[in-house]
Coordinates of C-alpha atoms and ligand atoms in Angstrom, one line a residue:
M285 CA 91.0 111.1 85.2
D286 CA 90.8 113.8 87.8
K287 CA 93.8 115.5 89.4
E288 CA 93.5 113.6 92.7
K289 CA 93.6 110.2 90.9
V290 CA 96.6 111.1 88.8
K291 CA 98.4 112.2 91.9
T292 CA 97.7 109.1 93.8
R293 CA 98.7 106.9 90.9
S294 CA 102.0 108.5 90.2
Y295 CA 102.9 108.8 93.8
S296 CA 102.3 105.2 94.7
M297 CA 103.3 103.6 91.3
S298 CA 106.7 102.7 92.8
K299 CA 105.1 100.7 95.5
A300 CA 105.3 96.9 95.1
Y301 CA 104.3 94.2 97.5
K302 CA 105.3 90.6 97.6
I303 CA 102.4 88.3 98.4
A304 CA 102.6 84.6 99.0
V305 CA 99.4 82.9 97.9
I306 CA 98.3 79.5 99.3
P307 CA 95.0 78.6 97.7
G308 CA 95.0 75.3 99.6
D309 CA 92.2 72.7 99.6
G310 CA 88.5 72.3 98.6
T311 CA 87.0 75.5 97.5
G312 CA 90.1 77.5 98.6
P313 CA 91.5 77.8 95.0
E314 CA 88.2 79.0 93.6
V315 CA 87.6 81.8 96.2
I316 CA 91.3 82.8 96.1
A317 CA 91.1 83.2 92.3
E318 CA 88.2 85.7 92.7
G319 CA 90.1 87.4 95.5
I320 CA 93.1 87.9 93.3
K321 CA 90.9 89.3 90.5
V322 CA 89.6 91.9 93.0
L323 CA 93.1 92.6 94.4
N324 CA 94.4 93.2 90.9
A325 CA 91.5 95.6 90.2
A326 CA 92.4 97.5 93.3
S327 CA 96.1 97.6 92.3
D328 CA 95.2 98.9 88.8
R329 CA 92.9 101.6 90.2
F330 CA 95.2 102.7 93.1
G331 CA 98.5 102.3 91.3
F332 CA 100.5 99.8 93.4
K333 CA 101.9 96.5 92.3
L334 CA 101.4 93.0 93.7
N335 CA 103.9 90.4 93.0
L336 CA 102.2 87.0 93.6
T337 CA 104.0 83.7 94.3
Y338 CA 101.9 80.6 94.6
Y339 CA 102.5 77.7 96.9
D340 CA 100.7 74.4 96.6
F341 CA 100.6 73.5 100.3
G342 CA 97.5 71.5 101.3
G343 CA 95.9 68.1 101.2
E344 CA 96.6 67.3 97.6
R345 CA 100.3 67.9 97.9
Y346 CA 100.4 65.9 101.2
L347 CA 98.5 62.9 99.6
R348 CA 100.9 63.1 96.6
T349 CA 104.2 63.5 98.3
G350 CA 103.7 62.7 102.0
E351 CA 105.1 66.1 102.8
I352 CA 103.0 68.6 104.9
L353 CA 105.3 71.7 104.7
P354 CA 108.6 71.4 102.9
D355 CA 111.8 72.3 104.8
G356 CA 112.5 76.0 104.5
A357 CA 108.9 76.9 103.8
I358 CA 108.5 79.0 106.9
A359 CA 111.8 80.8 106.3
E360 CA 110.8 81.5 102.8
L361 CA 107.4 82.9 103.8
R362 CA 109.0 85.3 106.1
K363 CA 110.2 87.3 103.1
Y364 CA 106.8 88.3 102.0
N365 CA 104.7 91.4 102.8
A366 CA 101.8 89.2 103.5
I367 CA 100.3 85.7 102.9
Y368 CA 96.9 85.1 101.3
L369 CA 95.4 81.8 102.2
G370 CA 92.4 80.0 100.9
A371 CA 91.5 77.0 103.1
I372 CA 93.3 74.0 104.6
G373 CA 91.5 70.7 105.2
H374 CA 90.9 67.6 103.0
P375 CA 88.3 64.9 103.4
D376 CA 90.9 62.1 102.7
V377 CA 93.3 63.3 105.3
K378 CA 92.8 62.5 109.0
P379 CA 91.5 65.6 110.8
G380 CA 94.3 67.5 112.6
I381 CA 97.2 66.7 110.3
L382 CA 96.8 69.5 107.9
E383 CA 95.2 71.9 110.3
K384 CA 98.1 71.5 112.8
G385 CA 100.8 70.9 110.2
I386 CA 100.0 73.9 108.0
L387 CA 97.6 76.4 109.4
L388 CA 98.5 76.3 113.1
R389 CA 102.2 75.9 112.3
L390 CA 102.2 79.0 110.2
R391 CA 100.3 81.0 112.9
F392 CA 102.7 79.8 115.6
E393 CA 106.0 79.9 113.8
L394 CA 105.3 83.3 112.2
D395 CA 104.2 84.4 115.6
Q396 CA 100.9 85.8 114.3
Y397 CA 99.7 86.4 117.8
V398 CA 96.4 88.1 116.9
N399 CA 93.5 86.6 115.0
L400 CA 91.5 89.6 113.9
R401 CA 87.9 88.8 113.0
P402 CA 85.5 91.6 112.1
V403 CA 81.8 90.8 112.6
K404 CA 79.7 93.2 110.4
L405 CA 76.3 92.8 109.0
Y406 CA 76.5 94.1 105.4
P407 CA 73.5 95.7 103.6
G408 CA 71.0 93.3 102.1
V409 CA 72.3 90.4 104.1
D410 CA 69.7 88.2 105.9
C411 CA 70.5 88.2 109.6
P412 CA 69.2 85.2 111.5
L413 CA 68.5 87.5 114.4
K414 CA 65.0 89.0 114.4
D415 CA 65.0 92.8 114.0
K416 CA 68.8 93.2 113.8
K417 CA 70.0 95.5 111.1
P418 CA 73.5 96.6 109.9
E419 CA 73.5 99.3 112.5
H420 CA 73.3 96.7 115.2
I421 CA 76.0 94.3 114.2
D422 CA 79.4 95.9 113.8
F423 CA 82.2 94.7 116.1
V424 CA 85.6 93.1 115.9
I425 CA 87.0 90.1 117.8
V426 CA 90.7 90.1 118.7
R427 CA 91.5 86.4 119.4
E428 CA 94.8 85.5 120.9
N429 CA 96.3 83.2 118.3
T430 CA 99.5 81.4 119.6
E431 CA 98.7 80.2 123.1
G432 CA 95.9 78.8 125.3
L433 CA 94.6 75.3 124.6
Y434 CA 96.1 75.5 121.1
A435 CA 99.7 75.5 122.4
G436 CA 99.6 71.7 122.5
A437 CA 100.7 71.3 126.1
G438 CA 99.6 68.1 127.9
G439 CA 99.8 64.5 127.1
V440 CA 98.2 61.1 127.4
L441 CA 98.9 58.1 129.6
K442 CA 97.8 54.5 129.2
K443 CA 96.3 55.2 125.9
G444 CA 93.6 52.8 124.8
T445 CA 93.2 51.2 128.2
P446 CA 90.3 51.7 130.6
D447 CA 92.8 53.8 132.7
E448 CA 93.6 56.3 130.0
V449 CA 94.3 59.8 131.1
A450 CA 94.3 62.8 128.7
V451 CA 95.5 66.2 129.8
Q452 CA 95.3 69.3 127.6
E453 CA 96.5 72.4 129.3
S454 CA 95.9 76.1 128.5
I455 CA 99.1 78.1 128.3
N456 CA 98.8 81.8 129.1
T457 CA 102.0 83.8 129.4
R458 CA 102.2 87.4 130.7
K459 CA 103.9 88.4 127.5
G460 CA 101.4 86.6 125.2
V461 CA 98.4 87.9 127.0
E462 CA 99.7 91.5 127.3
R463 CA 100.7 91.9 123.6
C464 CA 97.3 90.7 122.5
I465 CA 95.5 93.0 125.0
R466 CA 97.6 95.9 123.9
Y467 CA 96.8 95.2 120.3
A468 CA 93.1 95.2 121.2
F469 CA 93.3 98.6 123.0
E470 CA 95.3 100.1 120.1
Y471 CA 92.8 98.7 117.6
C472 CA 89.8 100.0 119.6
K473 CA 91.4 103.5 119.8
K474 CA 92.2 103.5 116.0
R475 CA 88.7 102.2 115.2
N476 CA 87.3 105.2 117.1
K477 CA 83.7 104.0 117.3
M478 CA 82.1 103.1 120.7
K479 CA 85.6 103.1 122.3
K480 CA 84.7 100.1 124.4
L481 CA 86.9 97.0 124.8
T482 CA 85.3 93.9 126.3
L483 CA 87.4 91.2 127.8
C484 CA 85.7 87.8 127.2
G485 CA 86.8 85.3 129.8
K486 CA 85.7 82.9 132.5
T487 CA 87.1 84.5 135.7
N488 CA 84.6 82.7 137.9
V489 CA 86.0 79.2 137.1
L490 CA 89.3 79.5 135.2
T491 CA 90.8 81.4 138.2
Y492 CA 94.4 81.0 137.1
A493 CA 94.4 81.8 133.4
F494 CA 91.7 84.5 133.5
D495 CA 93.1 86.1 136.6
L496 CA 96.2 86.7 134.6
W497 CA 94.1 88.0 131.7
E498 CA 92.0 90.2 134.0
R499 CA 94.9 91.8 135.8
T500 CA 96.8 92.5 132.6
F501 CA 93.7 93.9 131.0
H502 CA 93.1 96.4 133.9
E503 CA 96.8 97.4 134.0
V504 CA 96.9 98.1 130.3
A505 CA 93.5 99.8 130.5
R506 CA 95.1 102.5 132.7
E507 CA 97.1 103.7 129.7
Y508 CA 93.8 104.1 127.7
P509 CA 91.6 106.3 129.8
D510 CA 89.4 107.1 126.8
I511 CA 88.4 103.5 126.3
K512 CA 85.8 101.8 128.4
A513 CA 87.2 98.6 129.8
D514 CA 84.4 96.1 129.9
Y515 CA 84.1 92.4 130.9
A516 CA 81.8 89.5 130.0
H517 CA 82.0 85.8 130.7
V518 CA 82.2 83.7 127.6
D519 CA 79.0 81.9 128.2
A520 CA 77.2 85.2 128.7
I521 CA 78.8 86.7 125.6
T522 CA 77.2 84.0 123.4
M523 CA 73.9 85.1 124.9
W524 CA 74.5 88.8 124.3
F525 CA 75.7 88.2 120.7
V526 CA 72.2 86.9 120.0
K527 CA 70.2 89.3 122.1
N528 CA 72.2 92.6 122.1
P529 CA 75.0 92.5 119.5
E530 CA 74.9 96.3 119.4
W531 CA 76.6 96.4 122.8
F532 CA 79.9 95.4 121.3
D533 CA 82.7 97.3 119.7
V534 CA 86.0 95.4 120.2
I535 CA 86.3 92.1 122.1
V536 CA 89.5 90.5 123.2
T537 CA 89.7 86.9 124.3
D538 CA 91.9 83.7 124.4
N539 CA 92.5 81.3 121.6
M540 CA 89.8 78.7 122.4
F541 CA 87.0 81.1 123.4
G542 CA 87.9 83.2 120.3
D543 CA 87.6 80.2 118.0
I544 CA 84.1 79.5 119.3
I545 CA 82.7 83.0 119.5
T546 CA 84.0 84.0 116.1
D547 CA 82.0 81.2 114.5
L548 CA 78.9 82.5 116.3
G549 CA 79.9 86.0 115.1
A550 CA 80.2 84.7 111.5
M551 CA 76.6 83.4 111.7
I552 CA 75.1 86.6 113.0
Q553 CA 76.8 88.5 110.1
G554 CA 75.1 86.2 107.6
G555 CA 77.3 83.1 107.5
M556 CA 80.7 81.7 106.6
G557 CA 80.3 83.1 103.0
I558 CA 81.2 86.6 104.3
A559 CA 83.5 86.0 107.3
A560 CA 87.1 87.1 106.8
G561 CA 90.0 87.1 109.2
G562 CA 93.6 88.1 109.6
N563 CA 96.4 86.3 111.5
I564 CA 98.4 89.3 112.5
N565 CA 102.0 89.7 113.6
P566 CA 102.3 93.5 113.7
E567 CA 106.1 93.2 113.6
G568 CA 106.3 90.3 111.1
V569 CA 104.4 88.6 108.3
S570 CA 100.6 88.4 108.6
M571 CA 98.3 86.0 106.9
F572 CA 94.7 86.6 105.7
E573 CA 92.0 84.0 105.1
P574 CA 88.3 83.4 104.8
I575 CA 87.4 81.7 108.0
G576 CA 84.9 79.2 106.6
G577 CA 87.1 76.3 105.7
S578 CA 87.5 74.2 102.6
A579 CA 83.8 73.2 102.0
P580 CA 84.9 70.1 100.0
K581 CA 81.3 69.3 98.9
Y582 CA 81.2 72.5 96.8
K583 CA 84.6 72.1 95.3
G584 CA 84.8 72.8 91.6
M585 CA 81.1 73.7 91.3
N586 CA 81.5 77.5 90.9
V587 CA 78.8 78.0 93.6
I588 CA 80.8 78.9 96.7
N589 CA 80.6 82.5 97.9
P590 CA 84.0 84.2 97.4
L591 CA 83.2 87.4 99.4
A592 CA 84.9 86.1 102.6
A593 CA 88.1 85.6 100.6
I594 CA 87.6 88.9 98.8
C595 CA 87.1 90.7 102.1
A596 CA 90.2 88.9 103.6
G597 CA 92.1 90.4 100.6
G598 CA 90.8 93.8 101.5
M599 CA 92.0 93.3 105.1
M600 CA 95.4 92.3 103.7
L601 CA 95.7 95.5 101.7
D602 CA 94.6 97.6 104.6
H603 CA 97.3 95.9 106.7
I604 CA 100.2 96.4 104.3
G605 CA 99.4 100.1 104.1
E606 CA 96.9 100.4 101.2
E607 CA 94.1 101.5 103.4
K608 CA 92.1 103.2 100.7
S609 CA 92.1 100.0 98.6
G610 CA 91.1 97.9 101.6
K611 CA 88.2 100.2 102.3
T612 CA 87.2 100.3 98.6
I613 CA 87.1 96.5 98.5
E614 CA 84.9 96.4 101.6
N615 CA 82.6 99.0 100.1
A616 CA 82.5 97.0 96.8
A617 CA 81.5 93.9 98.7
M618 CA 78.7 95.9 100.4
E619 CA 77.4 97.0 97.0
V620 CA 77.4 93.4 95.9
T621 CA 75.4 92.2 99.0
G622 CA 73.2 95.2 99.0
K623 CA 72.3 95.3 95.3
H624 CA 72.7 91.8 94.0
L625 CA 73.0 88.6 96.1
K626 CA 69.8 86.8 97.0
S627 CA 71.6 84.9 99.8
L628 CA 75.2 84.5 101.0
A629 CA 74.9 80.7 101.0
A630 CA 76.7 78.5 98.4
G631 CA 74.5 77.7 95.5
K632 CA 71.8 80.2 96.6
M633 CA 73.4 83.5 95.7
G634 CA 71.7 83.9 92.4
Y635 CA 75.2 84.3 90.9
S636 CA 78.1 81.9 90.5
T637 CA 81.4 82.3 92.3
T638 CA 83.1 83.9 89.3
E639 CA 80.1 86.2 88.7
V640 CA 80.4 87.5 92.3
G641 CA 84.1 88.1 91.7
D642 CA 83.3 90.0 88.5
L643 CA 80.7 92.1 90.2
T644 CA 83.1 93.0 93.0
V645 CA 85.8 93.9 90.4
K646 CA 83.3 96.2 88.7
Y647 CA 82.5 98.1 91.9
V648 CA 86.2 98.3 92.9
S649 CA 86.9 100.0 89.6
E650 CA 83.8 102.3 89.7
I651 CA 83.0 103.4 93.2
Ligands
IPM164 C1 89.7 78.7 112.6 C2 89.7 77.2 112.4 C3 91.0 76.6 112.9 C4 91.1 76.9 114.4 C5 91.1 75.1 112.7 C6 90.9 74.7 111.3 C7 92.4 74.6 113.2 O1 88.6 76.7 113.1 O2 90.6 79.3 112.0 O3 89.0 79.2 113.5 O4 90.6 76.2 115.3 O5 91.7 78.0 114.7
MN165 MN1 87.4 78.1 114.1

């Protein structure tokens, strides 16, 4: 062991983090198991401790007990340094119950007001865009995560009749919009790459909501003279993601648009197998997850790609203050895509789920 390593280890040995682990549904438990292997490898190498507490929230528990989230669960989760989530969604449960009752409830009640989704093409990964290479695809989407159409405002009248009326309103508060935009400017500054922040909106049609977004954006931009404040309509941005992804550095947008463009982002970085995200409350407890969902058809087959969950684990370590470990996990994932995987798709990687986890562990310990 060299001097540097010894120093790091003895200095941070005292550090311990409490992590709540929610493996969840479908392939969630399989990918989280690999993620935990990798997190433990990082904790061994860099000398900090992770105290893990598992929670069985998800479809199975709901079907067994009728309970979505037990009383007191949210209060209990507030005590952790972070939450590590697999996937929520079960084929035998009506769509919406678990998503709203667990995932969205946690995001809202823990006030995780930013959904941070990096879009980065790793070495060796097949990009569906012709001639685009890792140097062309490297941006981050900051999605507002507690308001907009997701707030649940609206209602229904005369349900089931020919006169039925359904209203679903987008809630945008000055406070909610501003804190998200501020986070995006700060993130862009810290990232220190192109120093360009793009607001993704629809100012030509949604003239109430995106007027608030646009005004707030330009007001906050004055505090960041070094960052180029850029704008794109959401429909145009889907076009640019395909044609000129290299234009983007950091993008900030509302909840619904963010949901849509981050799935497109995941595809241009090679698919759901690699797409990780963080639900961030900078002043509270944040939650990290692969964004691909529970993929029930691959459950228990040891074929799903765990890299998205592994990278979400890396983001979690970065967030709690173990930046070096976070970076090492990302670098290890890049070694795995660059040197090993034939594809990122489930069943086509040339390796099993557990083998991909083992390979990543090897690189985390070595590089
Ligand atoms: C996501 C998912 C969720 C969302 C669903 C499962 C509620 O699609 O994390 O992007 O819409 O936010
Ligand atoms: Mn989504």
